[in-house]
Coordinates of C-alpha atoms in Angstrom, one line a residue:
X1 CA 6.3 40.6 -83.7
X2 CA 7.2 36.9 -83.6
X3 CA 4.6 34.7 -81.6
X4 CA 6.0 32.0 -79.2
X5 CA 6.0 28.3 -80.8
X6 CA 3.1 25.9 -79.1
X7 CA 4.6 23.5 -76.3
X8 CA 5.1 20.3 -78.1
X9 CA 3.1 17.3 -76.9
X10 CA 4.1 14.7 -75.0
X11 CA 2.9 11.6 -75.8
X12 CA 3.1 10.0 -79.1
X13 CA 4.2 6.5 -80.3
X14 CA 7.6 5.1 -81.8
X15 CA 7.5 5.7 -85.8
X16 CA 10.8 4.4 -86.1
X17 CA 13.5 2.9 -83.7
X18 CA 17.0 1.2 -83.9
X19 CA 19.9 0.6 -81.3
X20 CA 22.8 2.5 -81.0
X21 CA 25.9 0.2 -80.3
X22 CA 29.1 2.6 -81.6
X23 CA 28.3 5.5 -79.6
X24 CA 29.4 9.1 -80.8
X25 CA 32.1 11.0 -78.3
X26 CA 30.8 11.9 -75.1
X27 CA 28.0 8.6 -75.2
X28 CA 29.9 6.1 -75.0
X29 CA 29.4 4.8 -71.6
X30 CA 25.9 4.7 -72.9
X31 CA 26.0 2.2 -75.4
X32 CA 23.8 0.3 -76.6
X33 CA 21.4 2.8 -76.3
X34 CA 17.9 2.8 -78.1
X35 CA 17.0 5.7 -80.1
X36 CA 13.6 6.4 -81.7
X37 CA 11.5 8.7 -84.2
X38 CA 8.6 9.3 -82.6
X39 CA 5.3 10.4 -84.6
X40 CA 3.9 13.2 -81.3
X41 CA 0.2 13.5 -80.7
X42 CA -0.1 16.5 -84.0
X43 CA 1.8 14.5 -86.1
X44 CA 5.0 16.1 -86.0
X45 CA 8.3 13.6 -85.5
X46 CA 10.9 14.1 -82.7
X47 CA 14.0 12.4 -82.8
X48 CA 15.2 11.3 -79.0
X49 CA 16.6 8.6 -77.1
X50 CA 14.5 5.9 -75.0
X51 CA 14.6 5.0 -71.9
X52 CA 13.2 3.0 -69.2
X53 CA 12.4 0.3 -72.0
X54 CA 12.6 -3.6 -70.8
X55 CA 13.5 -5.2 -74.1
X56 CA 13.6 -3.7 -77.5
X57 CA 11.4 -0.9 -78.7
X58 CA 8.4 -1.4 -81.0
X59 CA 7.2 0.4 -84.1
X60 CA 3.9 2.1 -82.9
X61 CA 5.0 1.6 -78.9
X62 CA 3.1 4.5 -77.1
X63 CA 5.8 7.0 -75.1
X64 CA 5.5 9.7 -73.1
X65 CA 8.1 12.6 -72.9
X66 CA 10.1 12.7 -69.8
X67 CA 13.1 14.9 -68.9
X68 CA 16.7 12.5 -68.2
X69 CA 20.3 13.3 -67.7
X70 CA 21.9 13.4 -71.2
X71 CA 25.6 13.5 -70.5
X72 CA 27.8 15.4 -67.7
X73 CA 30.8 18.1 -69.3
X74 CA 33.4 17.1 -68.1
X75 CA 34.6 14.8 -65.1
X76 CA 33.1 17.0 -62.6
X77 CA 31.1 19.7 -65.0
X78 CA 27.5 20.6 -65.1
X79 CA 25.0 18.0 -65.8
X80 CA 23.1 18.7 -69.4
X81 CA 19.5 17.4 -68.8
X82 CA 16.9 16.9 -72.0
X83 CA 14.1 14.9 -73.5
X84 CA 13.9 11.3 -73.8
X85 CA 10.7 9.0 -74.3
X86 CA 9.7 6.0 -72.1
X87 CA 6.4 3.6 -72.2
X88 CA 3.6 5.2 -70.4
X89 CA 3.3 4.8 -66.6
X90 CA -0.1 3.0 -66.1

């Protein structure tokens, strides 16, 4: 019997971050875009794209999970939500 994985956290802080400016098919209308590797609250890093950021991210900016559109399918297809990471709401 397989036990279910632990949620993951959902706040950690930016380990790493750069800026996307030559977007890969299907995000391009996103660009530039920030992306980071963010160190989560056990220690584990999570790749994901920022958000909400005014200005450029920061190595050791705290974030907190939230859940974005990622991209649509197609000019009228389904809409593909996932995670992204923003500064903390005070």
């Amino acid at each position: 019997m397989t036990l279910p994985a632990p949620p993951l956290p959902l706040h950690g802080i930016v380990y790493s971050c750069t800026t996307v400016r030559e977007a890969p098919g299907g995000f391009e209308s996103q660009a530039p875009y920030q992306m980071a590797l963010v160190q989560l609250e056990d220690g584990s890093l999570i790749c994901a794209q920022l958000t909400d950021y005014d200005g450029e991210a920061q190595i050791g900016d705290p974030v907190e999970m939230v859940t974005r559109k990622l991209t649509t399918d197609g000019e009228q297809g389904m809409i593909v939500y996932g995670y992204k990471f923003r500064p903390p709401i005070k």
